[in-house]
XYZ file of C-alpha atoms in Angstrom:
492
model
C -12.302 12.438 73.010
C -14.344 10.663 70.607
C -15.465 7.433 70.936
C -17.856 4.859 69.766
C -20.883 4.379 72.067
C -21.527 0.445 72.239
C -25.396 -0.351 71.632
C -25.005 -2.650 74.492
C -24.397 -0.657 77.847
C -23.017 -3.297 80.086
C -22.893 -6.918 77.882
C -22.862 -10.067 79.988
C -19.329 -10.942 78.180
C -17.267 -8.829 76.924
C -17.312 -10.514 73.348
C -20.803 -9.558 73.717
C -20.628 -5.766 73.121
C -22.384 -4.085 69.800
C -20.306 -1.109 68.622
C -22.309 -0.028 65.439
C -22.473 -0.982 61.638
C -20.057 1.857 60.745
C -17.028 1.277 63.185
C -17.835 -2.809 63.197
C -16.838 -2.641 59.697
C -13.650 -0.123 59.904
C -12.435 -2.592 62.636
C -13.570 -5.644 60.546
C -11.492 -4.344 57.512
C -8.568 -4.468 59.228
C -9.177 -8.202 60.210
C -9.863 -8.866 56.572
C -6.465 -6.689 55.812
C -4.665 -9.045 58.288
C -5.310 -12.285 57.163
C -6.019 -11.824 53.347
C -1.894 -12.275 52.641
C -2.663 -15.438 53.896
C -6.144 -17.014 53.273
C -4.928 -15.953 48.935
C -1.490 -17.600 49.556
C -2.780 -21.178 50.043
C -5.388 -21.015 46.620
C -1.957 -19.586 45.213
C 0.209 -22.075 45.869
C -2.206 -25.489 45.443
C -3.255 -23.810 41.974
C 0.066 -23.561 41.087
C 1.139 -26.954 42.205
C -1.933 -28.217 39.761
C -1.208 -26.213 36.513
C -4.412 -24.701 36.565
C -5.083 -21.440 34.505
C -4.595 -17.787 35.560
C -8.658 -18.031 35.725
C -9.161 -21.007 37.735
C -6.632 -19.922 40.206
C -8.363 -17.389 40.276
C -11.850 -19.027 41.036
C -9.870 -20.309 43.387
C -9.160 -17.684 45.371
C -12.828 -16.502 45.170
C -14.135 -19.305 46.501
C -11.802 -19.375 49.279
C -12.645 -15.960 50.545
C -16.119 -16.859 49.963
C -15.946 -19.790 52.233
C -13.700 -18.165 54.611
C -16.384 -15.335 55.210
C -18.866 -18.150 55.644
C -17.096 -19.896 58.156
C -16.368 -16.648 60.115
C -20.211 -16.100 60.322
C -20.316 -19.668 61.639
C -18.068 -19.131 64.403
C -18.553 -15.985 65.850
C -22.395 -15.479 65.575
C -22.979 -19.544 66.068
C -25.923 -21.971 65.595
C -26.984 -24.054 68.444
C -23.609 -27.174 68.648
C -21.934 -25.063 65.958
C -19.676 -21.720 66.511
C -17.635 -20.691 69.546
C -19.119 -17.277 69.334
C -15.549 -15.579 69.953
C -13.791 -12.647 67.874
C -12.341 -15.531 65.519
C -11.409 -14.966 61.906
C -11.289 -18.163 59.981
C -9.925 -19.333 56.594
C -7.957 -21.647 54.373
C -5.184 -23.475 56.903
C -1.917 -23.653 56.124
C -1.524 -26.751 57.936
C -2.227 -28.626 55.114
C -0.503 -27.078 52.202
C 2.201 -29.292 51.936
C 0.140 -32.801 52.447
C -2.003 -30.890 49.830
C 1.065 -30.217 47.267
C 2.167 -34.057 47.884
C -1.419 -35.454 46.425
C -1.702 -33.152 43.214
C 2.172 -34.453 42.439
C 1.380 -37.564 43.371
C -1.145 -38.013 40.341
C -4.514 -37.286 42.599
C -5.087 -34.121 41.221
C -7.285 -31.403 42.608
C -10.529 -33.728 42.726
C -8.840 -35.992 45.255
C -7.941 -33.143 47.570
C -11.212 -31.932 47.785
C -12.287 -35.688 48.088
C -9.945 -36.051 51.504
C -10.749 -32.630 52.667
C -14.037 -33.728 52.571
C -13.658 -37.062 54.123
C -11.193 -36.260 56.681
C -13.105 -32.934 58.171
C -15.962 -35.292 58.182
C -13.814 -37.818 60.568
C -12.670 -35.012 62.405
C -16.249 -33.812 63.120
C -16.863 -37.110 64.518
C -13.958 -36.998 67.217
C -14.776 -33.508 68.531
C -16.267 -34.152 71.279
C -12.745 -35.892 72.716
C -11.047 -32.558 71.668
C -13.482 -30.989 73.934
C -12.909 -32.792 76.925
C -9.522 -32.057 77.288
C -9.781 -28.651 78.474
C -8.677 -28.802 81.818
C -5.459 -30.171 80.491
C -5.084 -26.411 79.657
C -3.802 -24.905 82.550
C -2.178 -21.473 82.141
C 1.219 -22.899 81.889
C 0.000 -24.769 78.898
C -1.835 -21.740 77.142
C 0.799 -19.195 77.864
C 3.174 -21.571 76.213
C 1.167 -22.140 73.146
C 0.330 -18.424 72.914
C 3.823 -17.021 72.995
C 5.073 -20.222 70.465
C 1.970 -18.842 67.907
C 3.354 -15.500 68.016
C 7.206 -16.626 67.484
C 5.959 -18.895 64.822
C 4.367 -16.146 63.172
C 7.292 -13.424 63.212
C 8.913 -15.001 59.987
C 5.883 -14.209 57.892
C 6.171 -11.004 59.190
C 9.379 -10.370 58.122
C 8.540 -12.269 54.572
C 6.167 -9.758 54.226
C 8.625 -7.070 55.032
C 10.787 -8.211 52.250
C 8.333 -7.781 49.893
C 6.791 -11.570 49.870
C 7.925 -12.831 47.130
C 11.328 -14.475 47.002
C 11.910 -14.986 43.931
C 11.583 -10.694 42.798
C 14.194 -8.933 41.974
C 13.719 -6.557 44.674
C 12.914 -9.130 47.719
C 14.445 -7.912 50.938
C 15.540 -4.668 49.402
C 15.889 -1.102 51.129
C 12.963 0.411 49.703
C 10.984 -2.889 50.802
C 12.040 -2.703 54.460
C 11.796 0.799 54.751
C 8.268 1.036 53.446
C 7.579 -1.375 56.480
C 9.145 0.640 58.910
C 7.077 3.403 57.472
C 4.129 1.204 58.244
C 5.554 0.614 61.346
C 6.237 4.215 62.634
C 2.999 5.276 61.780
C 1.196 2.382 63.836
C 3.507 3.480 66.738
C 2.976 7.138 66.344
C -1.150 6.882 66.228
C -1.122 3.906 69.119
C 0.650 7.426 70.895
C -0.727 10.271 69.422
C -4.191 9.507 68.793
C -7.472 9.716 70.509
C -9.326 6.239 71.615
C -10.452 5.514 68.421
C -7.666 6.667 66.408
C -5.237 4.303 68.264
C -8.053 1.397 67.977
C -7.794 1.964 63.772
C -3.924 2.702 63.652
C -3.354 -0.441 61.816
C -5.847 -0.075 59.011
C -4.771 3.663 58.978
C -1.449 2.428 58.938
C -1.898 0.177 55.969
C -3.616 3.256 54.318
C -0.705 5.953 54.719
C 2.022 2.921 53.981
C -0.296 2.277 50.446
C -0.382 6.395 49.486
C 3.482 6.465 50.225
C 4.316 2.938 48.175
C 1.838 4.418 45.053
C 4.268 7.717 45.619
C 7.179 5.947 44.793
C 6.132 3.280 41.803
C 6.051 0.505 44.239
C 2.061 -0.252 44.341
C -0.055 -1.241 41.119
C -3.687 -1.081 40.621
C -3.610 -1.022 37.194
C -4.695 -4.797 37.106
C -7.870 -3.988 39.425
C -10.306 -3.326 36.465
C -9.509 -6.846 34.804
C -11.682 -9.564 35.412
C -15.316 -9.913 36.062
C -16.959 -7.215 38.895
C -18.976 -10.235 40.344
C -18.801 -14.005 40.229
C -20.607 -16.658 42.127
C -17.799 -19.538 43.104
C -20.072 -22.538 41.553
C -20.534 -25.819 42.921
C -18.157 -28.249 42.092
C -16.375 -26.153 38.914
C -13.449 -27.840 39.653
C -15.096 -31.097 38.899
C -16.550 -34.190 41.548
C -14.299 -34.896 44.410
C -12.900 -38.110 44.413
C -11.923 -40.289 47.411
C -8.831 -42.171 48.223
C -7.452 -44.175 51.197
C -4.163 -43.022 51.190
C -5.016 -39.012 50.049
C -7.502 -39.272 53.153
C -5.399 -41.233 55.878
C -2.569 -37.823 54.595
C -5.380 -35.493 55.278
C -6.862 -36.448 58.628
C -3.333 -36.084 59.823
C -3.945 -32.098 58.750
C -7.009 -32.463 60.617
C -5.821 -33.438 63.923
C -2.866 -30.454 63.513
C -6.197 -28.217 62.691
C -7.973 -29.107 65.600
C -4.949 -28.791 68.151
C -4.485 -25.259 66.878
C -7.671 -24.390 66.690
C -8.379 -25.393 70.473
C -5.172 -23.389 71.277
C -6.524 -20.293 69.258
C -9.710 -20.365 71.253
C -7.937 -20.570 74.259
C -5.412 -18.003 73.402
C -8.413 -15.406 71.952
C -10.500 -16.013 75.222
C -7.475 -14.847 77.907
C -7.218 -12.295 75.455
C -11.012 -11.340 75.487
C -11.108 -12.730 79.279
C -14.475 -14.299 78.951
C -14.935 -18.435 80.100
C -14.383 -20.809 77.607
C -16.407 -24.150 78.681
C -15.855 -27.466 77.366
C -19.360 -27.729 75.327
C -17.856 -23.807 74.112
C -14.668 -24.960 72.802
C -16.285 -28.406 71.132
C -19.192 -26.032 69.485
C -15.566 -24.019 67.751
C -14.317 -27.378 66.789
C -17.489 -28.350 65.452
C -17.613 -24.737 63.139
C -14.446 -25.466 61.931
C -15.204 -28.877 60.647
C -18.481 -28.697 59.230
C -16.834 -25.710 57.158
C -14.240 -27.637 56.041
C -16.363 -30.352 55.111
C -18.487 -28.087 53.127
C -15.764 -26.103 51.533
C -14.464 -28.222 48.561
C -18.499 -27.974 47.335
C -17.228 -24.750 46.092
C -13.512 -24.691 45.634
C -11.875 -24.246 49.454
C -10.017 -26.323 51.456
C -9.475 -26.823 55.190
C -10.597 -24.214 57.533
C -9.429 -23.311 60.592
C -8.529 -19.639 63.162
C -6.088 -17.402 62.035
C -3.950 -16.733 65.015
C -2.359 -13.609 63.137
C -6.046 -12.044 63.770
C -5.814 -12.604 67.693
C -2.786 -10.183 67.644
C -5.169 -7.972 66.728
C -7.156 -8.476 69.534
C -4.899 -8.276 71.498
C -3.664 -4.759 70.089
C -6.827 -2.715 69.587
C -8.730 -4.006 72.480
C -11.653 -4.711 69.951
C -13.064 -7.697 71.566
C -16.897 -7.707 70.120
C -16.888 -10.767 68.435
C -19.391 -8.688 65.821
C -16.748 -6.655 64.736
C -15.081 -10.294 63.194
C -18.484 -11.340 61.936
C -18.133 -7.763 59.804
C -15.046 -8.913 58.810
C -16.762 -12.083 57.700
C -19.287 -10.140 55.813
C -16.475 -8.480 53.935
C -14.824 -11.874 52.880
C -18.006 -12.741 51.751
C -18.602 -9.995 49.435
C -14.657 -10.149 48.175
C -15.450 -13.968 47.187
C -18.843 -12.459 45.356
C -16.936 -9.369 43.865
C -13.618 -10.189 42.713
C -12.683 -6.655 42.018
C -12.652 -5.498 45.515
C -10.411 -8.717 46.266
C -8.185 -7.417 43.409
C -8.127 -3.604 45.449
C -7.226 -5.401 48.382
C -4.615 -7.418 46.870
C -2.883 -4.279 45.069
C -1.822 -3.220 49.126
C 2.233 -3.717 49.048
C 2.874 -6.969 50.854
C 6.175 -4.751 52.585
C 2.929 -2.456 53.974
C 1.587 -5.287 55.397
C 5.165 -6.989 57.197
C 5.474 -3.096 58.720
C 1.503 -4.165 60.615
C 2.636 -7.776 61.066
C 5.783 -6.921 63.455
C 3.304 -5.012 65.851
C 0.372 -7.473 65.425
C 2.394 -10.616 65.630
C 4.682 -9.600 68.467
C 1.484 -8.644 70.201
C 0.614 -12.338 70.213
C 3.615 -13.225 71.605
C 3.326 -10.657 74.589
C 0.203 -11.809 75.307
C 1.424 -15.177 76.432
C 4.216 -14.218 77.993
C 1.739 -11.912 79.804
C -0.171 -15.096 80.548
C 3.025 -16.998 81.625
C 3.981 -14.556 84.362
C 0.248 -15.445 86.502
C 2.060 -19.172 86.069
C 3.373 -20.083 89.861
C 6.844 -21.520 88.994
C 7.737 -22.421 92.837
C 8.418 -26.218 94.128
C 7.240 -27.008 90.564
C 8.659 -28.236 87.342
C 6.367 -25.539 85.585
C 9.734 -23.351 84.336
C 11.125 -26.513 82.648
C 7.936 -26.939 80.655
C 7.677 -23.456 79.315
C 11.220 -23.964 78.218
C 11.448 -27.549 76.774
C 7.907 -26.323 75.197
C 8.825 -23.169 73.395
C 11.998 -24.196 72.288
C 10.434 -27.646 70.957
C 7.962 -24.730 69.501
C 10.794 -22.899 67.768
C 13.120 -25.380 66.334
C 10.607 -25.277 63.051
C 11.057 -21.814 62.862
C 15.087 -21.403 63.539
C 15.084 -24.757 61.583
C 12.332 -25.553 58.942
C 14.145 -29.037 57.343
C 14.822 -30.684 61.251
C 12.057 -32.801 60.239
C 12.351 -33.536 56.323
C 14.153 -37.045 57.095
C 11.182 -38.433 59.232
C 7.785 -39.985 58.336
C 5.383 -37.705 56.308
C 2.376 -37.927 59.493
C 5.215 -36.756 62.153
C 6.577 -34.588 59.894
C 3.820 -32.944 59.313
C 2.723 -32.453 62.979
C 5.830 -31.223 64.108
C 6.211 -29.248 60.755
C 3.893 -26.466 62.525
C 5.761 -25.026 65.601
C 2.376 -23.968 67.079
C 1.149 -27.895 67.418
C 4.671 -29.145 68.633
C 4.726 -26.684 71.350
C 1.180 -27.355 71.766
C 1.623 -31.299 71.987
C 4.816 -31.222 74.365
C 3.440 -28.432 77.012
C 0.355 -30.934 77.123
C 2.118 -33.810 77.232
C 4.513 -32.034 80.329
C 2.438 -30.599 82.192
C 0.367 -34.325 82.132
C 3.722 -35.700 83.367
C 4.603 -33.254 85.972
C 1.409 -32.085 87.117
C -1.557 -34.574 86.837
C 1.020 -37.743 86.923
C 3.089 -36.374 89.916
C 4.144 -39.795 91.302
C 7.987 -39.872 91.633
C 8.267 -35.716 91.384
C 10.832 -34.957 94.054
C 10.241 -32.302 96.764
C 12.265 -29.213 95.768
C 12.708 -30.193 92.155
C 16.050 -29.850 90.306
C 17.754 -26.635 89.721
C 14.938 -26.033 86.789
C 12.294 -24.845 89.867
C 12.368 -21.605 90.444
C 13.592 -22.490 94.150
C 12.356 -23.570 97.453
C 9.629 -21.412 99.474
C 11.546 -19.254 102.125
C 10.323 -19.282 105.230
C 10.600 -17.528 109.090
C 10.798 -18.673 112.407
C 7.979 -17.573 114.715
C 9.922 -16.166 117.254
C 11.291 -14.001 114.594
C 8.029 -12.867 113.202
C 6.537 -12.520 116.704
C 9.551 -9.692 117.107
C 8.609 -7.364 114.027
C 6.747 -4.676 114.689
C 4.444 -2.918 111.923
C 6.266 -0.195 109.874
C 9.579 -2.532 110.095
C 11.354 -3.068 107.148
C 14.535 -4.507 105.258
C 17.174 -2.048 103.613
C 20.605 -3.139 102.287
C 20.771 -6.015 104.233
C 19.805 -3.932 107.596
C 16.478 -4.181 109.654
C 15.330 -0.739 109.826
C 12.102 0.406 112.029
C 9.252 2.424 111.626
C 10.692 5.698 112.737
C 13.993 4.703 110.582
C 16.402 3.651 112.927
C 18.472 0.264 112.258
C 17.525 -2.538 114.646
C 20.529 -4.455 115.501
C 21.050 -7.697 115.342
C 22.351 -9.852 118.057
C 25.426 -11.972 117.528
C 25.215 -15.706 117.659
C 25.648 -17.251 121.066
C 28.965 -19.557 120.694
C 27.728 -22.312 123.222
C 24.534 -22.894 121.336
């Protein structure tokens, strides 16, 4: 069996480990495959929502797989009081598309964006420290609800992707679509079972690969565009023009920024029970503090917000690849997409249906993983089963119902917009009222606890004997013969 000899025989943490340039970047590519649907969609989108040129969006983009690869440097390898140093991806959030959108119609323009980026991360980077206290309000109950929630919230993208991506096409959600992704699909199943260590550790990039041949097969993959354009561009400081700052555009923006932060705390969390290393609190305020200072920096060149992709710690998750080098390879690769736009353009040509067939596996992966960490959860003479439920289905409701909040105040609206920070924000707020504030908690509580302890009289215990068991309702010994069991005695 072939496998990949680690440089670092026995690592003091597991995120530690060194597996080589070569298979760092195989495994780094498919982080970069994972995520680049979504750090291109948000350039996309705000471009689109400014009227800028076919070129400037795509300067855009450039810059914000530039910065992304940047800010994945930051965080894994780390500086001293910047960087978690954990196997996180980062890039443009999607948080803050919408409060985004709302300033360039609103007459700001894409100057005052960048301005309240700018101004808000900066805010943010100022209030990390409280983010990182707040650690021990993270019990297992609380990241096991969050982690499930991130991978529910991130099914429907999936399935978008499945589609084809693009609602608007004539062929979105069509038979060839869907089947190419359960193409993609199969063949990550049948390597995960077929293959060899390292084979089932690359199954989704070799996946993505076999799902690309088939789609160029049948007409439904184009590379013809992937020789337009420049080979290499440098995204320039402030092309867009000076940021600009206004009150309102930046009160809107630090909103995003609080969002950010929440689900960035809950994807450091989530990638460390995945990783199983410690997360301290000075660990998780050094992530906050990476994901900030690159979002301040960002709109120098063209980005916006930056924060953890969660769809990257279903990969985690599903390869077992836990070196946090292998995502700083991944980083290196963003880089050199945002410096060479015609390797972004190869990697954009991959069928978005090829990558929903990856995203079912990778996504649903997330979603196992919490309810893996939900079953170590002790649900007895507790009210913990009532906040995984109220938590998760507050978590869903934006998913099953993405309008429940439309009629309500922009700021809650756009907290509660994200299902990942209102599950986040009610399991917190729960388990503060049931477990930290426990004054008034009855006993046995309501029928939501998973029930009362049971217990035996000593006399009772005093008569087993070892080997003794329970069968169908009988007491049966050692040597398999039913013990019987004396009849009540009417006058006591």
């Amino acid at each position: 069996m072939t496998r990949f000899r680690s440089s670092t025989s026995n690592p003091a943490r597991p995120e530690d480990e060194k597996l080589g340039i070569a298979p760092s970047f195989a495994y780094g590519f498919q982080h970069v495959l994972t995520m680049y649907g979504g750090i291109i969609a948000v350039p996309l989108i705000i471009g689109q929502a400014a009227g800028m040129s076919s070129a400037d969006i795509g300067m855009l983009i450039a810059a914000c797989l530039f910065m992304g690869g940047l800010a994945t440097l930051l965080q894994t390898l780390g500086v001293p009081f910047f960087g978690s140093q954990l196997p996180l991806v980062q890039g443009v959030s999607f948080a803050g598309v919408a409060t985004m959108v709302a300033i360039v119609n609103g007459g700001g323009g894409i100057q005052t964006v960048f301005g309240a980026v700018i101004a808000a991360s900066v805010i943010g980077l100022a209030i990390t420290p409280l983010f990182s206290k707040i650690i021990k309000f993270f019990p297992p109950v609380v990241t096991g609800t969050v982690i499930t929630t991130i991978g529910l919230t991130l099914m429907p993208v999936a399935a978008n992707w499945a589609m084809g991506g693009n609602s608007k096409a004539p062929d979105y959600g069509s038979p060839a679509n869907i089947g190419l992704a359960g193409l993609t699909l199969a063949v990550v199943l049948l390597l995960s079972k077929l293959g060899n260590a390292t084979i089932s550790r690359l199954s989704i990039l070799l996946a993505i690969v076999a799902g690309t041949i088939v789609a160029v097969a049948f007409g439904m993959a184009d590379f013809s565009k992937v020789g337009q354009g420049p080979i290499a561009a440098f995204p320039a400081p402030f092309h867009f023009g000076v940021p600009t700052f206004h009150v309102a555009a930046i009160i809107s923006m630090l909103i995003v920024i609080l969002v950010t932060l929440v689900e960035t705390s809950a994807d450091i969390l989530a990638v460390s029970g995945i990783v199983g290393t410690k997360v301290t609190s000075r660990r998780l305020g050094d992530g906050l503090r990476a994901d900030m200072v690159s979002s301040a920096i960002s709109p120098i060149f063209g980005s916006f917000t930056q924060s953890a992709f969660a769809q990257n710690v279903g990969l985690v998750a599903i390869t077992g690849i836990k070196s946090r080098f292998v995502v700083a390879s991944g980083g290196v690769i963003l880089v050199l997409l945002g410096l060479l736009p015609v390797m972004g353009r190869v990697v954009a040509a991959v069928p978005t249906a090829v990558l929903g067939g990856a995203g079912i596996v990778l996504f649903g992966t997330v979603a196992a993983s919490g309810i893996r960490t939900l079953s170590t959860v002790n649900y007895k003479n507790n009210m913990n089963l009532i906040i995984v439920a109220t938590s998760v289905g507050f978590g869903v409701i934006p998913i099953a119902a993405p309008t429940f909040y439309d009629k309500f105040p922009a700021w809650f609206s756009t907290i509660f917009h994200s299902g990942i920070s209102s599950a986040a924000v009610m399991a917190i707020l729960l388990n503060l009222l049931f477990n930290h504030l426990t004054r008034g908690n009855p006993e046995n509580p309501s029928v939501f606890a998973a029930g009362t302890e049971r217990r035996i009289a000593p006399e009772v215990l005093g008569s087993l004997k070892h080997g003794d068991r329970c069968d169908d309702g009988k007491l049966i010994d050692a040597d398999g013969r039913e013990v019987a069991v004396l009849e009540p005695d009417p006058h006591h």
